[in-house]
Amino acid sequence: MDPWSEFESELNNRCRALADGTFFIVEGPARTKERIAGLFGRKRRTQEVHLFAQYLRMGNVLYAELVGGSHIGGDFPWTDAEDAALRRLGWQAPEAEKAAPMYGAYFPAQAPAETDLYLPGTLGEEAAALVTHSLMEVAGVDAPQELRIEHGAR
């Protein structure tokens, strides 16, 4: 199995093992956020912003989140092409101005049916694939070894 497939499988297993109200974070490399400052439109480096995704279990729903770019009021310097690619993969941008400036996705996407099942069918695999492909294909992370997984609790 290649390293990205192993990483995706690990994310799936971690998502399935989440207890209600708990989360974990996948942190990746940083990018320098730049802004135009001064005369003649010179760019000045301002800060390093880390790439991250996180998963949170809320009852029988898994919520995935990816750090947002300026397109949605976030701090991560996603390009226009990357923003479009993230949306094509299935990430949703916040609709309300006061919402958290993150890309988000729910598994299941709609309110769950009357069931006690958490991540039935392939939902865990889909949640893992969304983050894996976003990091690998859009963010350009070369290898899963560049990523760090942290556990948390609400």
CSV table of C-alpha atoms in Angstrom, one decimal:
chain,number,residue,atom,x,y,z
A,1,MET,CA,0.0,0.0,0.0
A,2,ASP,CA,1.4,3.4,-0.9
A,3,PRO,CA,1.9,6.0,1.9
A,4,TRP,CA,-1.1,8.2,0.9
A,5,SER,CA,-3.4,5.1,0.9
A,6,GLU,CA,-2.2,4.2,4.3
A,7,PHE,CA,-2.8,7.8,5.5
A,8,GLU,CA,-6.3,7.8,4.1
A,9,SER,CA,-7.0,4.4,5.8
A,10,GLU,CA,-5.7,5.8,9.1
A,11,LEU,CA,-8.0,8.9,8.8
A,12,ASN,CA,-10.9,6.6,8.1
A,13,ASN,CA,-10.1,4.5,11.2
A,14,ARG,CA,-9.7,7.6,13.4
A,15,CYS,CA,-13.0,9.1,12.1
A,16,ARG,CA,-14.8,5.9,12.9
A,17,ALA,CA,-13.3,5.7,16.4
A,18,LEU,CA,-14.3,9.3,17.4
A,19,ALA,CA,-16.5,9.5,20.5
A,20,ASP,CA,-19.3,12.0,20.4
A,21,GLY,CA,-18.0,15.5,21.1
A,22,THR,CA,-14.4,14.7,20.3
A,23,PHE,CA,-12.2,15.8,17.4
A,24,PHE,CA,-8.7,15.5,15.9
A,25,ILE,CA,-6.6,17.8,13.8
A,26,VAL,CA,-4.4,17.1,10.8
A,27,GLU,CA,-1.7,19.8,10.7
A,28,GLY,CA,0.4,20.4,7.6
A,29,PRO,CA,3.1,22.7,6.4
A,30,ALA,CA,2.9,26.5,6.7
A,31,ARG,CA,2.7,29.1,3.9
A,32,THR,CA,3.7,32.6,4.2
A,33,LYS,CA,0.8,35.0,4.1
A,34,GLU,CA,1.8,38.2,2.3
A,35,ARG,CA,0.0,41.5,1.9
A,36,ILE,CA,0.6,44.5,-0.3
A,37,ALA,CA,2.2,47.3,1.8
A,38,GLY,CA,3.9,50.5,1.1
A,39,LEU,CA,4.3,52.4,-2.1
A,40,PHE,CA,4.5,50.7,-5.5
A,41,GLY,CA,2.6,47.6,-4.3
A,42,ARG,CA,5.6,45.8,-2.8
A,43,LYS,CA,4.7,42.6,-1.0
A,44,ARG,CA,5.8,42.2,2.5
A,45,ARG,CA,5.8,38.9,4.4
A,46,THR,CA,3.6,39.1,7.4
A,47,GLN,CA,3.2,35.7,9.0
A,48,GLU,CA,3.4,31.9,8.6
A,49,VAL,CA,-0.1,30.3,8.4
A,50,HIS,CA,-0.3,26.5,9.0
A,51,LEU,CA,-2.5,24.3,6.8
A,52,PHE,CA,-4.9,22.2,8.8
A,53,ALA,CA,-8.0,20.1,8.6
A,54,GLN,CA,-10.0,18.8,11.5
A,55,TYR,CA,-12.8,16.3,12.1
A,56,LEU,CA,-15.4,16.6,14.8
A,57,ARG,CA,-18.1,14.1,15.8
A,58,MET,CA,-21.5,15.6,16.7
A,59,GLY,CA,-23.9,12.8,17.6
A,60,ASN,CA,-24.1,10.6,14.4
A,61,VAL,CA,-22.7,13.3,12.1
A,62,LEU,CA,-19.0,13.8,11.3
A,63,TYR,CA,-18.0,17.4,10.5
A,64,ALA,CA,-14.8,18.0,8.5
A,65,GLU,CA,-13.2,21.4,8.3
A,66,LEU,CA,-10.3,22.8,6.3
A,67,VAL,CA,-8.6,26.1,7.0
A,68,GLY,CA,-10.1,28.9,5.0
A,69,GLY,CA,-8.6,31.3,2.6
A,70,SER,CA,-9.2,34.9,1.9
A,71,HIS,CA,-12.0,33.9,-0.5
A,72,ILE,CA,-14.1,33.1,2.6
A,73,GLY,CA,-12.5,35.4,5.2
A,74,GLY,CA,-9.8,33.0,6.4
A,75,ASP,CA,-6.1,33.4,6.8
A,76,PHE,CA,-4.6,30.7,4.7
A,77,PRO,CA,-3.3,32.0,1.3
A,78,TRP,CA,-5.2,29.6,-1.1
A,79,THR,CA,-4.9,30.8,-4.7
A,80,ASP,CA,-8.0,31.3,-6.8
A,81,ALA,CA,-7.3,28.0,-8.6
A,82,GLU,CA,-6.9,26.1,-5.3
A,83,ASP,CA,-10.1,27.6,-3.9
A,84,ALA,CA,-12.0,26.4,-7.1
A,85,ALA,CA,-10.4,22.9,-6.8
A,86,LEU,CA,-11.4,22.6,-3.1
A,87,ARG,CA,-15.0,23.4,-4.0
A,88,ARG,CA,-14.9,20.9,-6.8
A,89,LEU,CA,-13.7,18.2,-4.3
A,90,GLY,CA,-16.8,19.0,-2.2
A,91,TRP,CA,-15.9,21.6,0.3
A,92,GLN,CA,-18.6,24.1,1.1
A,93,ALA,CA,-17.8,27.7,2.0
A,94,PRO,CA,-19.7,29.4,4.8
A,95,GLU,CA,-22.9,31.2,3.8
A,96,ALA,CA,-23.2,33.6,6.7
A,97,GLU,CA,-20.8,36.5,7.2
A,98,LYS,CA,-20.4,35.6,10.9
A,99,ALA,CA,-19.7,31.9,10.2
A,100,ALA,CA,-16.3,30.5,10.9
A,101,PRO,CA,-14.0,31.2,7.9
A,102,MET,CA,-13.4,27.6,7.1
A,103,TYR,CA,-14.3,25.2,4.3
A,104,GLY,CA,-16.7,22.5,5.7
A,105,ALA,CA,-18.3,19.2,4.9
A,106,TYR,CA,-20.8,17.0,6.7
A,107,PHE,CA,-21.0,13.2,6.7
A,108,PRO,CA,-23.8,12.5,6.0
A,109,ALA,CA,-24.4,15.7,4.0
A,110,GLN,CA,-28.1,16.0,5.0
A,111,ALA,CA,-29.6,15.4,8.4
A,112,PRO,CA,-29.2,11.8,9.2
A,113,ALA,CA,-32.2,9.5,9.0
A,114,GLU,CA,-33.8,8.1,12.1
A,115,THR,CA,-30.9,5.8,13.0
A,116,ASP,CA,-28.3,5.2,15.6
A,117,LEU,CA,-25.6,4.6,13.1
A,118,TYR,CA,-22.5,6.7,12.9
A,119,LEU,CA,-20.7,6.8,9.5
A,120,PRO,CA,-22.7,4.0,7.9
A,121,GLY,CA,-21.6,2.6,4.5
A,122,THR,CA,-18.7,4.4,3.0
A,123,LEU,CA,-19.1,7.8,4.8
A,124,GLY,CA,-15.9,7.3,6.8
A,125,GLU,CA,-13.9,6.5,3.6
A,126,GLU,CA,-15.5,9.6,1.9
A,127,ALA,CA,-14.5,11.9,4.7
A,128,ALA,CA,-10.9,10.5,4.8
A,129,ALA,CA,-10.6,10.8,1.0
A,130,LEU,CA,-11.8,14.4,1.0
A,131,VAL,CA,-9.1,15.6,3.3
A,132,THR,CA,-6.4,13.3,1.8
A,133,HIS,CA,-7.1,14.5,-1.7
A,134,SER,CA,-7.3,18.1,-0.6
A,135,LEU,CA,-3.9,17.9,1.1
A,136,MET,CA,-2.2,15.9,-1.7
A,137,GLU,CA,-3.7,17.3,-4.9
A,138,VAL,CA,-4.7,20.9,-4.0
A,139,ALA,CA,-2.3,21.9,-1.1
A,140,GLY,CA,0.6,20.1,-2.7
A,141,VAL,CA,1.7,18.2,0.4
A,142,ASP,CA,4.4,15.8,-0.9
A,143,ALA,CA,4.1,13.0,1.6
A,144,PRO,CA,2.0,12.2,4.7
A,145,GLN,CA,5.1,12.4,6.8
A,146,GLU,CA,4.8,16.2,6.4
A,147,LEU,CA,1.6,16.0,8.4
A,148,ARG,CA,0.9,15.7,12.2
A,149,ILE,CA,-2.2,14.4,13.8
A,150,GLU,CA,-3.3,15.9,17.1
A,151,HIS,CA,-6.2,14.6,19.3
A,152,GLY,CA,-8.6,16.9,21.1
A,153,ALA,CA,-11.8,16.9,23.1
A,154,ARG,CA,-14.6,19.5,23.4
